[in-house]
Coordinates of C-alpha atoms in Angstrom, one line a residue:
X14 CA 244.9 2.2 289.5
X15 CA 241.9 4.0 290.9
X16 CA 240.2 2.9 294.2
X17 CA 236.7 3.3 295.7
X18 CA 235.3 2.9 299.3
X19 CA 232.3 0.6 299.9
X20 CA 229.5 1.1 302.4
X21 CA 231.5 -0.6 305.1
X22 CA 234.4 1.7 304.7
X23 CA 236.6 -0.9 303.0
X24 CA 238.8 0.4 300.2
X25 CA 238.5 -1.6 297.0
X26 CA 239.9 -1.2 293.4
X27 CA 237.5 0.7 290.9
X28 CA 236.3 -1.4 287.9
X29 CA 236.7 -0.2 284.1
X30 CA 233.5 1.4 282.6
X31 CA 231.7 -0.6 279.8
X32 CA 231.4 1.3 276.4
X33 CA 228.8 -0.1 273.8
X34 CA 230.0 1.4 270.5
X35 CA 227.9 -0.9 268.3
X36 CA 224.7 0.1 270.0
X37 CA 225.4 3.8 269.6
X38 CA 226.1 3.3 265.9
X39 CA 222.8 1.5 265.4
X40 CA 220.9 4.3 267.2
X41 CA 222.5 7.0 265.0
X42 CA 221.8 5.0 261.8
X43 CA 218.2 4.4 262.9
X44 CA 217.6 8.1 263.5
X45 CA 219.2 9.1 260.2
X46 CA 217.2 6.4 258.4
X47 CA 214.0 7.6 259.9
X48 CA 214.8 11.2 258.8
X49 CA 215.5 10.0 255.3
X50 CA 212.2 8.2 255.2
X51 CA 210.4 11.3 256.4
X52 CA 212.2 13.4 253.8
X53 CA 211.4 11.0 251.0
X54 CA 207.8 10.8 252.1
X55 CA 207.6 14.6 252.2
X56 CA 209.1 14.8 248.7
X57 CA 206.6 12.2 247.4
X58 CA 203.8 14.2 249.0
X59 CA 205.0 17.5 247.4
X60 CA 205.8 16.1 244.0
X61 CA 203.1 13.5 243.5
X62 CA 200.3 13.6 246.1
X63 CA 199.7 17.4 246.5
X64 CA 201.5 18.5 243.3
X65 CA 198.5 20.5 241.9
X66 CA 197.9 22.3 245.2
X67 CA 201.5 23.4 245.6
X68 CA 201.9 24.2 241.9
X69 CA 198.9 26.5 242.2
X70 CA 200.4 28.1 245.2
X71 CA 203.7 28.7 243.4
X72 CA 201.9 29.9 240.2
X73 CA 199.8 32.3 242.2
X74 CA 203.0 34.2 243.2
X75 CA 204.4 34.6 239.7
X76 CA 202.0 33.2 237.0
X77 CA 199.2 35.4 235.8
X78 CA 196.5 35.1 233.2
X79 CA 196.1 38.4 231.4
X80 CA 193.5 39.4 228.8
X81 CA 194.4 40.0 225.1
X82 CA 192.4 43.0 224.0
X83 CA 190.5 42.9 220.7
X84 CA 189.0 45.6 218.6
X85 CA 185.3 46.1 217.9
X86 CA 184.0 45.5 214.4
X87 CA 184.1 48.5 212.0
X88 CA 180.8 50.2 211.1
X89 CA 180.6 51.5 207.5
X90 CA 178.0 53.2 205.4
X91 CA 176.3 51.5 202.5
X92 CA 179.2 52.4 200.2
X93 CA 181.9 51.1 202.6
X94 CA 182.9 54.4 204.0
X95 CA 184.0 54.1 207.7
X96 CA 181.6 55.5 210.2
X97 CA 183.1 53.9 213.4
X98 CA 186.6 52.4 213.8
X99 CA 188.6 51.2 216.7
X100 CA 192.1 52.7 217.2
X101 CA 194.8 51.1 219.5
X102 CA 195.5 53.1 222.6
X103 CA 197.4 52.5 225.9
X104 CA 196.1 52.5 229.5
X105 CA 198.5 53.3 232.3
X106 CA 198.0 51.2 235.5
X107 CA 199.8 50.8 238.8
X108 CA 200.4 48.4 241.7
X109 CA 199.2 50.3 244.8
X110 CA 201.2 48.1 247.1
X111 CA 204.4 48.8 245.2
X112 CA 203.6 52.5 244.7
X113 CA 202.9 53.1 248.4
X114 CA 206.4 51.8 249.2
X115 CA 207.8 54.8 247.4
X116 CA 205.8 57.8 248.6
X117 CA 208.7 60.1 247.5
X118 CA 208.0 59.3 243.8
X119 CA 204.3 60.1 243.9
X120 CA 204.6 63.8 243.3
X121 CA 206.6 63.1 240.1
X122 CA 204.0 60.5 239.0
X123 CA 201.1 62.9 239.7
X124 CA 202.7 65.5 237.6
X125 CA 203.3 63.1 234.7
X126 CA 199.7 61.9 234.9
X127 CA 198.4 65.5 235.1
X128 CA 196.3 64.9 238.2
X129 CA 196.5 66.5 241.7
X130 CA 198.8 64.8 244.2
X131 CA 196.1 64.4 246.8
X132 CA 193.8 62.8 244.3
X133 CA 196.5 60.2 243.4
X134 CA 197.3 59.5 247.1
X135 CA 193.7 59.1 248.0
X136 CA 193.1 56.7 245.1
X137 CA 196.1 54.5 246.0
X138 CA 195.1 54.5 249.7
X139 CA 191.6 53.3 248.9
X140 CA 193.2 50.3 247.0
X141 CA 196.1 49.7 249.3
X142 CA 195.3 46.0 249.5
X143 CA 195.0 45.6 245.7
X144 CA 197.6 44.9 243.1
X145 CA 195.9 46.8 240.3
X146 CA 194.5 50.2 239.7
X147 CA 194.0 52.3 236.5
X148 CA 195.9 55.5 236.6
X149 CA 195.0 56.9 233.1
X150 CA 193.0 55.1 230.5
X151 CA 192.8 55.1 226.7
X152 CA 195.6 57.6 225.9
X153 CA 197.9 57.9 222.9
X154 CA 200.8 55.4 223.1
X155 CA 203.3 58.3 223.0
X156 CA 201.7 59.8 226.1
X157 CA 201.9 56.5 227.9
X158 CA 205.5 56.2 227.0
X159 CA 206.2 59.6 228.4
X160 CA 204.7 58.5 231.8
X161 CA 206.6 55.2 231.8
X162 CA 209.8 57.1 231.0
X163 CA 209.8 58.4 234.6
X164 CA 210.5 54.7 235.7
X165 CA 208.3 55.0 238.8
X166 CA 208.2 51.6 240.5
X167 CA 204.9 49.8 240.1
X168 CA 203.7 51.8 237.0
X169 CA 203.0 49.9 233.8
X170 CA 200.9 50.1 230.6
X171 CA 198.6 47.8 228.6
X172 CA 197.1 47.9 225.1
X173 CA 193.4 48.7 224.7
X174 CA 191.2 50.1 221.9
X175 CA 189.2 53.3 221.6
X176 CA 186.3 54.0 219.3
X177 CA 186.6 56.8 216.8
X178 CA 183.8 58.3 214.8
X179 CA 185.1 60.1 211.6
X180 CA 181.7 61.7 210.8
X181 CA 181.4 63.3 214.3
X182 CA 178.2 65.1 215.1
X183 CA 176.4 64.3 211.8
X184 CA 175.9 60.7 212.7
X185 CA 176.0 60.8 216.5
X186 CA 172.4 59.8 217.1
X187 CA 172.5 56.9 214.7
X188 CA 175.8 55.4 215.8
X189 CA 175.6 56.2 219.5
X190 CA 178.9 55.6 221.4
X191 CA 180.8 53.2 223.6
X192 CA 181.9 53.6 227.2
X193 CA 185.4 53.5 228.6
X194 CA 185.3 49.7 228.5
X195 CA 184.4 49.8 224.8
X196 CA 180.8 48.5 225.3
X197 CA 178.0 50.0 223.3
X198 CA 175.9 52.5 225.2
X199 CA 173.4 54.0 222.7
X200 CA 172.4 53.8 219.1
X201 CA 173.7 51.1 216.7
X202 CA 176.6 50.5 219.0
X203 CA 174.2 49.3 221.7
X204 CA 171.7 47.5 219.3
X205 CA 174.5 45.5 217.7
X206 CA 176.9 45.3 220.7
X207 CA 177.1 41.6 220.7
X208 CA 177.9 41.5 217.0
X209 CA 180.5 44.2 217.1
X210 CA 182.4 43.7 220.4
X211 CA 184.3 40.4 219.7
X212 CA 185.8 38.2 222.3
X213 CA 189.0 39.1 224.2
X214 CA 191.7 36.5 224.3
X215 CA 193.8 35.4 227.3
X216 CA 197.4 34.3 227.8
X217 CA 199.5 33.1 230.8
X218 CA 202.6 35.1 231.7
X219 CA 205.2 35.1 234.4
X220 CA 205.6 38.4 236.2
X221 CA 208.4 39.3 238.6
X222 CA 207.8 40.8 242.0
X223 CA 207.7 44.3 240.4
X224 CA 204.9 43.2 238.1
X225 CA 207.0 43.1 234.9
X226 CA 206.3 40.3 232.4
X227 CA 209.4 38.2 232.1
X228 CA 208.0 35.3 230.1
X229 CA 205.0 34.4 228.0
X230 CA 204.0 30.9 229.1
X231 CA 201.0 29.9 227.2
X232 CA 198.2 31.2 224.9
X233 CA 195.0 30.3 226.7
X234 CA 192.5 31.7 224.2
X235 CA 193.0 33.6 221.0
X236 CA 191.3 37.0 220.6
X237 CA 188.3 37.1 218.3
X238 CA 187.8 40.5 216.7
X239 CA 184.3 41.9 216.4
X240 CA 182.4 41.5 213.1
X241 CA 182.0 44.5 210.8
X242 CA 178.6 46.0 210.2
X243 CA 177.4 47.7 207.0
X244 CA 174.6 50.2 207.6
X245 CA 172.0 51.4 205.1
X246 CA 173.0 55.0 205.8
X247 CA 174.6 57.0 203.0
X248 CA 177.0 59.4 204.6
X249 CA 176.6 61.9 201.7
X250 CA 172.8 62.1 202.1
X251 CA 173.3 62.2 205.9
X252 CA 175.6 65.2 205.6
X253 CA 173.1 67.0 203.3
X254 CA 170.2 66.4 205.8
X255 CA 172.4 67.5 208.7
X256 CA 173.6 70.6 207.0
X257 CA 170.2 71.8 205.8
X258 CA 168.6 71.0 209.2
X259 CA 171.2 73.1 211.0
X260 CA 170.8 76.0 208.5
X261 CA 167.0 75.9 209.0
X262 CA 167.3 75.9 212.8
X263 CA 169.5 79.0 212.6
X264 CA 167.1 80.7 210.1
X265 CA 163.9 80.0 212.0
X266 CA 165.2 80.1 215.6
X267 CA 163.8 76.6 216.2
X268 CA 164.9 74.6 219.2
X269 CA 165.2 71.2 217.6
X270 CA 164.7 69.3 214.4
X271 CA 164.7 65.9 212.8
X272 CA 164.9 64.5 209.3
X273 CA 164.6 60.9 208.0
X274 CA 165.2 59.7 204.4
X275 CA 164.0 56.2 203.5
X276 CA 164.4 54.1 200.4
X277 CA 160.8 53.4 199.4
X278 CA 161.3 49.9 197.9
X279 CA 163.5 48.4 200.5
X280 CA 162.8 50.4 203.7
X281 CA 166.5 51.1 204.1
X282 CA 167.1 54.3 206.0
X283 CA 169.6 56.5 204.0
X284 CA 169.7 59.4 206.5
X285 CA 168.5 60.1 210.0
X286 CA 169.6 63.5 211.3
X287 CA 168.8 65.3 214.5
X288 CA 169.6 68.6 216.2
X289 CA 170.7 69.5 218.7
X290 CA 173.5 66.9 218.6
X291 CA 176.8 66.0 220.3
X292 CA 180.3 64.9 219.6
X293 CA 180.5 61.1 220.1
X294 CA 184.3 61.3 220.2
X295 CA 184.1 63.3 223.5
X296 CA 181.0 62.3 225.3
X297 CA 180.4 63.9 228.7
X298 CA 177.7 63.8 231.3
X299 CA 176.4 67.2 230.2
X300 CA 173.6 68.0 227.8
X301 CA 172.0 64.5 227.9
X302 CA 169.0 65.9 226.1
X303 CA 171.1 66.4 223.0
X304 CA 171.9 62.7 222.9
X305 CA 168.3 61.7 222.2
X306 CA 167.5 60.4 218.7
X307 CA 164.3 62.4 218.2
X308 CA 163.5 60.6 214.9
X309 CA 162.6 57.4 216.8
X310 CA 162.1 58.4 220.4
X311 CA 160.1 61.6 220.3
X312 CA 156.3 61.5 220.0
X313 CA 154.6 64.3 218.2
X314 CA 151.1 65.0 216.9
X315 CA 151.4 64.7 213.1
X316 CA 149.2 67.6 212.2
X317 CA 148.2 67.9 208.6
X318 CA 150.7 65.2 207.4
X319 CA 147.9 62.7 208.4
X320 CA 145.4 64.2 205.9
X321 CA 146.5 62.1 202.9
X322 CA 145.9 59.0 205.1
X323 CA 142.4 60.2 206.0
X324 CA 141.7 60.8 202.3
X325 CA 143.0 57.3 201.5
X326 CA 140.7 55.8 204.2
X327 CA 137.7 57.6 202.7
X328 CA 138.5 56.4 199.2
X329 CA 139.2 52.8 200.4
X330 CA 135.8 52.7 202.2
X331 CA 134.0 54.1 199.1
X332 CA 132.5 57.0 201.0
X333 CA 134.1 59.6 198.7
X334 CA 135.7 59.7 195.2
X335 CA 138.4 61.9 193.8
X336 CA 135.7 64.3 192.5
X337 CA 133.6 64.6 195.7
X338 CA 132.9 68.3 196.5
X339 CA 133.2 69.7 200.0
X340 CA 131.8 73.1 201.0
X341 CA 134.1 74.5 203.7
X342 CA 132.3 77.8 204.1
X343 CA 132.4 79.9 206.3
X344 CA 135.8 78.4 207.3
X345 CA 134.7 76.6 210.4
X346 CA 132.4 73.8 211.6
X347 CA 131.5 72.8 215.1
X348 CA 133.3 69.9 216.9
X349 CA 131.4 69.3 220.2
X350 CA 131.9 72.4 222.2
X351 CA 134.9 73.4 220.1
X352 CA 135.4 74.5 216.5
X353 CA 137.4 73.0 213.7
X354 CA 138.7 75.8 211.6
X355 CA 140.9 76.3 208.5
X356 CA 143.6 78.9 208.3
X357 CA 141.2 80.9 206.1
X358 CA 137.9 80.3 204.3
X359 CA 138.8 78.0 201.5
X360 CA 135.3 77.8 200.0
X361 CA 134.3 74.8 197.9
X362 CA 137.0 72.1 197.3
X363 CA 137.1 68.8 195.7
X364 CA 139.0 65.9 197.3
X365 CA 142.3 66.9 195.7
X366 CA 141.7 70.4 196.9
X367 CA 141.4 69.2 200.5
X368 CA 145.0 68.0 200.3
X369 CA 146.3 70.9 198.1
X370 CA 144.9 73.6 200.4
X371 CA 145.2 71.5 203.6
X372 CA 141.6 71.8 204.8
X373 CA 140.8 70.7 208.3
X374 CA 137.1 71.0 207.5
X375 CA 137.5 68.9 204.4
X376 CA 139.1 66.0 206.2
X377 CA 136.5 66.4 209.0
X378 CA 133.7 66.0 206.4
X379 CA 135.4 62.8 205.1
X380 CA 135.9 61.2 208.5
X381 CA 132.4 61.7 209.7
X382 CA 131.4 59.3 206.9
X383 CA 133.6 56.6 208.4
X384 CA 133.0 54.1 211.2
X385 CA 135.2 54.7 214.2
X386 CA 136.6 51.2 214.2
X387 CA 137.3 51.3 210.5
X388 CA 139.2 54.6 210.7
X389 CA 141.2 53.3 213.7
X390 CA 142.1 50.1 212.0
X391 CA 143.1 51.9 208.8
X392 CA 145.6 54.1 210.8
X393 CA 146.9 51.0 212.6
X394 CA 147.5 49.2 209.4
X395 CA 149.9 51.9 208.3
X396 CA 151.9 51.4 211.4
X397 CA 150.6 54.1 213.8
X398 CA 150.4 53.0 217.4
X399 CA 153.2 50.4 217.2
X400 CA 156.9 50.3 216.7
X401 CA 158.2 50.2 213.1
X402 CA 160.6 47.4 214.1
X403 CA 163.7 49.2 213.0
X404 CA 165.6 47.7 215.9
X405 CA 166.8 51.1 217.2
X406 CA 167.1 51.1 221.0
X407 CA 164.4 53.0 222.7
X408 CA 162.2 53.4 219.7
X409 CA 158.7 54.7 220.7
X410 CA 155.6 52.9 219.6
X411 CA 153.5 56.1 219.4
X412 CA 150.0 56.5 220.7
X413 CA 146.8 55.5 218.8
X414 CA 143.9 55.3 221.3
X415 CA 141.5 52.4 220.9
X416 CA 138.3 53.4 219.2
X417 CA 136.3 52.5 222.3
X418 CA 138.1 55.2 224.2
X419 CA 137.4 58.0 221.7
X420 CA 135.4 61.0 222.9
X421 CA 132.9 62.7 220.7
X422 CA 135.6 65.0 219.2
X423 CA 138.4 62.4 218.8
X424 CA 137.7 61.1 215.3
X425 CA 137.3 64.6 213.9
X426 CA 140.5 65.9 215.4
X427 CA 142.4 62.8 214.4
X428 CA 141.5 63.3 210.8
X429 CA 143.8 66.4 210.7
X430 CA 146.5 65.1 213.1
X431 CA 145.5 65.7 216.7
X432 CA 144.7 63.2 219.4
X433 CA 147.3 60.6 218.3
X434 CA 151.1 60.6 218.6
X435 CA 153.7 59.4 216.2
X436 CA 157.5 59.4 215.5
X437 CA 159.0 61.0 212.5
X438 CA 160.1 57.6 211.3
X439 CA 156.5 56.4 211.4
X440 CA 155.4 59.3 209.2
X441 CA 158.3 58.4 206.7
X442 CA 157.2 54.8 206.6
X443 CA 153.5 55.7 206.0
X444 CA 154.5 57.9 203.1
X445 CA 156.8 55.2 201.7
X446 CA 153.7 52.9 201.8
X447 CA 151.7 55.4 199.8
X448 CA 154.5 55.6 197.2
X449 CA 155.1 51.9 197.1
X450 CA 151.5 51.2 195.7
X451 CA 150.2 50.5 199.2
X452 CA 152.9 48.0 200.2
X453 CA 154.4 48.5 203.7
X454 CA 158.1 47.8 204.3
X455 CA 159.9 47.6 207.6
X456 CA 162.4 50.4 208.1
X457 CA 166.0 49.1 208.7
X458 CA 169.4 50.6 209.4
X459 CA 171.3 47.5 208.0
X460 CA 172.1 47.3 204.4
X461 CA 170.5 44.3 202.7
X462 CA 168.2 43.5 205.6
X463 CA 165.0 43.4 203.5
X464 CA 161.7 41.7 204.2
X465 CA 158.8 41.0 201.9
X466 CA 156.5 44.0 201.8
X467 CA 152.9 43.7 203.2
X468 CA 150.0 45.0 201.1
X469 CA 148.1 47.2 203.6
X470 CA 146.4 49.6 201.2
X471 CA 144.7 49.2 197.8
X472 CA 147.3 50.0 195.1
X473 CA 144.9 52.1 193.1
X474 CA 144.0 54.2 196.2
X475 CA 147.7 54.7 197.0
X476 CA 148.5 55.8 193.5
X477 CA 145.5 58.2 193.4
X478 CA 146.4 59.9 196.7
X479 CA 150.1 60.2 195.6
X480 CA 149.0 62.1 192.5
X481 CA 146.8 64.4 194.7
X482 CA 149.8 65.1 197.0
X483 CA 151.8 66.2 193.9
X484 CA 149.6 69.4 193.8
X485 CA 150.9 70.5 197.2
X486 CA 154.3 71.4 195.7
X487 CA 152.9 72.9 192.5
X488 CA 151.6 76.5 192.1
X489 CA 148.7 77.0 194.4
X490 CA 149.8 74.4 196.9
X491 CA 151.1 75.0 200.4
X492 CA 154.7 73.8 199.8
X493 CA 156.0 75.2 196.5
X494 CA 159.3 75.7 198.4
X495 CA 159.7 71.9 198.4
X496 CA 159.5 71.6 194.6
X497 CA 162.6 70.2 192.9
X498 CA 163.3 71.3 189.2
X499 CA 163.1 68.3 186.9
X500 CA 161.2 66.1 189.3
X501 CA 157.6 65.7 190.4
X502 CA 157.3 65.9 194.1
X503 CA 154.4 64.6 196.2
X504 CA 154.2 65.8 199.7
X505 CA 152.2 67.3 202.5
X506 CA 152.9 70.2 204.9
X507 CA 151.9 70.3 208.6
X508 CA 151.8 72.9 211.3
X509 CA 150.7 71.5 214.7
X510 CA 150.3 73.4 217.9
X511 CA 152.2 71.9 220.9
X512 CA 150.3 70.4 223.8
X513 CA 150.7 72.1 227.1
X514 CA 149.0 71.9 230.4
X515 CA 146.0 70.0 229.2
X516 CA 145.5 72.2 226.2
X517 CA 147.5 73.7 223.3
X518 CA 150.0 76.5 223.5
X519 CA 151.0 79.1 220.9
X520 CA 154.1 77.1 220.2
X521 CA 154.3 74.9 217.0
X522 CA 155.9 72.0 215.3
X523 CA 156.3 72.4 211.5
X524 CA 156.4 69.4 209.1
X525 CA 157.0 68.5 205.6
X526 CA 156.8 64.9 204.4
X527 CA 157.2 64.0 200.8
X528 CA 158.0 61.5 198.1
X529 CA 160.2 61.9 195.0
X530 CA 160.1 61.3 192.1
X531 CA 156.3 60.7 191.7
X532 CA 156.5 58.6 188.5
X533 CA 159.1 56.1 189.9
X534 CA 159.3 56.8 193.6
X535 CA 162.7 56.3 195.2
X536 CA 162.8 58.3 198.4
X537 CA 160.4 59.2 201.2
X538 CA 161.5 62.0 203.5
X539 CA 160.0 63.7 206.6
X540 CA 161.3 66.9 208.1
X541 CA 160.2 68.0 211.6
X542 CA 161.1 71.5 213.0
X543 CA 160.3 71.9 216.6
X544 CA 159.3 75.3 218.1
X545 CA 160.3 77.8 215.4
X546 CA 160.1 81.4 216.3
X547 CA 156.6 82.6 215.2
X548 CA 158.1 86.0 214.2
X549 CA 160.2 84.1 211.6
X550 CA 157.4 81.8 210.3
X551 CA 155.7 78.7 211.5
X552 CA 154.1 77.1 208.4
X553 CA 155.5 73.7 207.3
X554 CA 155.9 74.7 203.7
X555 CA 158.1 77.7 204.4
X556 CA 159.9 76.2 207.5
X557 CA 160.5 72.5 206.7
X558 CA 159.9 72.5 202.9
X559 CA 163.3 73.9 202.0
X560 CA 165.1 71.2 204.0
X561 CA 163.4 68.6 201.9
X562 CA 164.1 70.4 198.7
X563 CA 167.8 70.9 199.2
X564 CA 168.4 67.5 200.7
X565 CA 166.5 65.6 198.0
X566 CA 167.9 67.7 195.2
X567 CA 171.4 66.6 196.2
X568 CA 170.4 63.0 196.9
X569 CA 168.7 62.5 193.5
X570 CA 171.9 63.6 191.8
X571 CA 174.1 61.6 194.0
X572 CA 172.1 58.5 193.3
X573 CA 171.8 59.3 189.6
X574 CA 168.0 59.2 189.7
X575 CA 166.7 60.3 186.2
X576 CA 164.3 63.2 186.2
X577 CA 160.6 62.5 185.6
X578 CA 159.7 66.1 184.7
X579 CA 161.8 66.6 181.5
X580 CA 160.3 70.0 180.6
X581 CA 161.1 71.7 183.9
X582 CA 164.5 70.0 183.9
X583 CA 165.4 71.3 180.4
X584 CA 164.1 74.8 181.5
X585 CA 166.2 74.7 184.6
X586 CA 169.3 73.6 182.6
X587 CA 168.8 76.4 180.2
X588 CA 168.4 78.9 183.1
X589 CA 171.6 77.6 184.6
X590 CA 173.5 77.9 181.3
X591 CA 172.2 81.5 180.9
X592 CA 173.4 82.4 184.4
X593 CA 176.8 80.8 183.6
X594 CA 177.1 82.8 180.4
X595 CA 176.1 86.0 182.2
X596 CA 178.7 85.3 184.8
X597 CA 181.6 84.6 182.4
X598 CA 180.8 87.1 179.8
X599 CA 182.6 90.1 181.4
X600 CA 185.6 87.9 182.0
X601 CA 185.7 86.8 178.4
X602 CA 185.3 90.3 177.1
X603 CA 188.2 91.5 179.3
X604 CA 190.3 88.6 178.0
X605 CA 189.4 89.4 174.4
X606 CA 190.3 93.1 174.9
X607 CA 193.6 92.2 176.5
X608 CA 194.5 89.9 173.6
X609 CA 193.7 92.5 171.0
X610 CA 195.8 95.1 172.8
X611 CA 198.7 92.7 173.0
X612 CA 198.4 91.9 169.2
X613 CA 198.3 95.5 168.1
X614 CA 200.8 96.8 170.7
X615 CA 198.2 99.0 172.2
X616 CA 197.5 100.8 169.0
X617 CA 193.9 101.5 168.1

């Protein structure tokens, strides 16, 4: 027994301590129960109350929504031949955060990518807080596989599409091109970008911490490929125009050229060629001037190609007839303080002769009989001074000054093509209107996109002027080089001096615009040759006429257009047969001699 001493010093026995086991058990159970309630409440909060929030947090670590690439629609010519197609390619990308953890692998990666190491390191450092950076875009899948074969952590690839243009330079200005994100930048690619581009899809995937896809979770949105587009262009006619334009630039030393071919009845553009050109499959930032579609964006003074329009205006107003006589002696007339001259003294001409001989004085005599407003409105009715509505991006409207702003010399100089500005496409449309019995059609680059023609000129006047224009390509005319055997050709040459420093320089633009065949017109074509070397010739008939002749000669045969000049066609066929006989005769004679020698054993 244990004892204790009280305050008085008396020793007394110590009592046994009291132990409350039941109370302690209740306390422990209570604490555990409270903890259980807290845990259950937390679980309810996580699983039911804030489920979406925490699910989003979890998904943000592993679940990703990635795009499903889709291809642009194919562009074809009027016969279904592909002009622009999308090919599958791969793009290599990386996770900068992962790559920067392995700096020892960067030299190997730089070598595989074919880029300097410092360039790669700088690019990764700039995006150190990101999880995505392109390392090399739109490359062949085999090249991407070779890069991935190095197994550098944080390097992956994805499927994309790249535009390819089978016709290359020949159709570059019409089609344009797309950028690295496959969006249209110029030409048809830009004008119809929304139609062609399609809609990328999307899918949810789970990626591991290294960025690798381990599971496809859900298809969010299916990819919608772009719609195909059929152009009015005929690649065969386009090739002919491009080839002849290039040959002419080399022959004449010119700096640039354009050619447009239109279907007269529908307004469909069959060819639109320009030089210099570029390769749409490898577009760079250099030589931007070569990317300009001069047929619709460049403004030029039309020169003598406007003269048939001036004659038509005079006939429509009734101030002249086809038989009106014009005395152009002595080869010049005053125009304010200037002179209007012909290239030589052409003497006395009738109305047809004004077109045949391309007389500036003759058209000046016609236009002086016309009211300013009437002449202005007549030119405007044929589309000068406003866009043709072809829909091509950046198409110029041209310049036709209001009659109220004309000076004392304006009307006279406009009658032979100075003082107003047009595009080659506007000239082609105006000539198509003449050939279509005075009915104007809207040019289009899309097959089947036709509109009802608008009667803007008296049909009889249009037909009369077209017959006058036929004399230009016949003996005595200014463009016999544009004549096509078997077909009647109506056309007009032009040689305009280029404006420079408030006046005109000794540099030129040479034209030929024409229609074929005259009896049943099918094609309107304009050829513009910019800045030919004067030492090699500047006149439209000799410079631009051959481009028309060779291109249209091929197009008429490709389109199976029957000849409307049977006599010259038969004469040409006979001439060709005679040439063929002359070429093969020596070969046949040699073969006959050899056969005789073989039969006789060489004996005479």
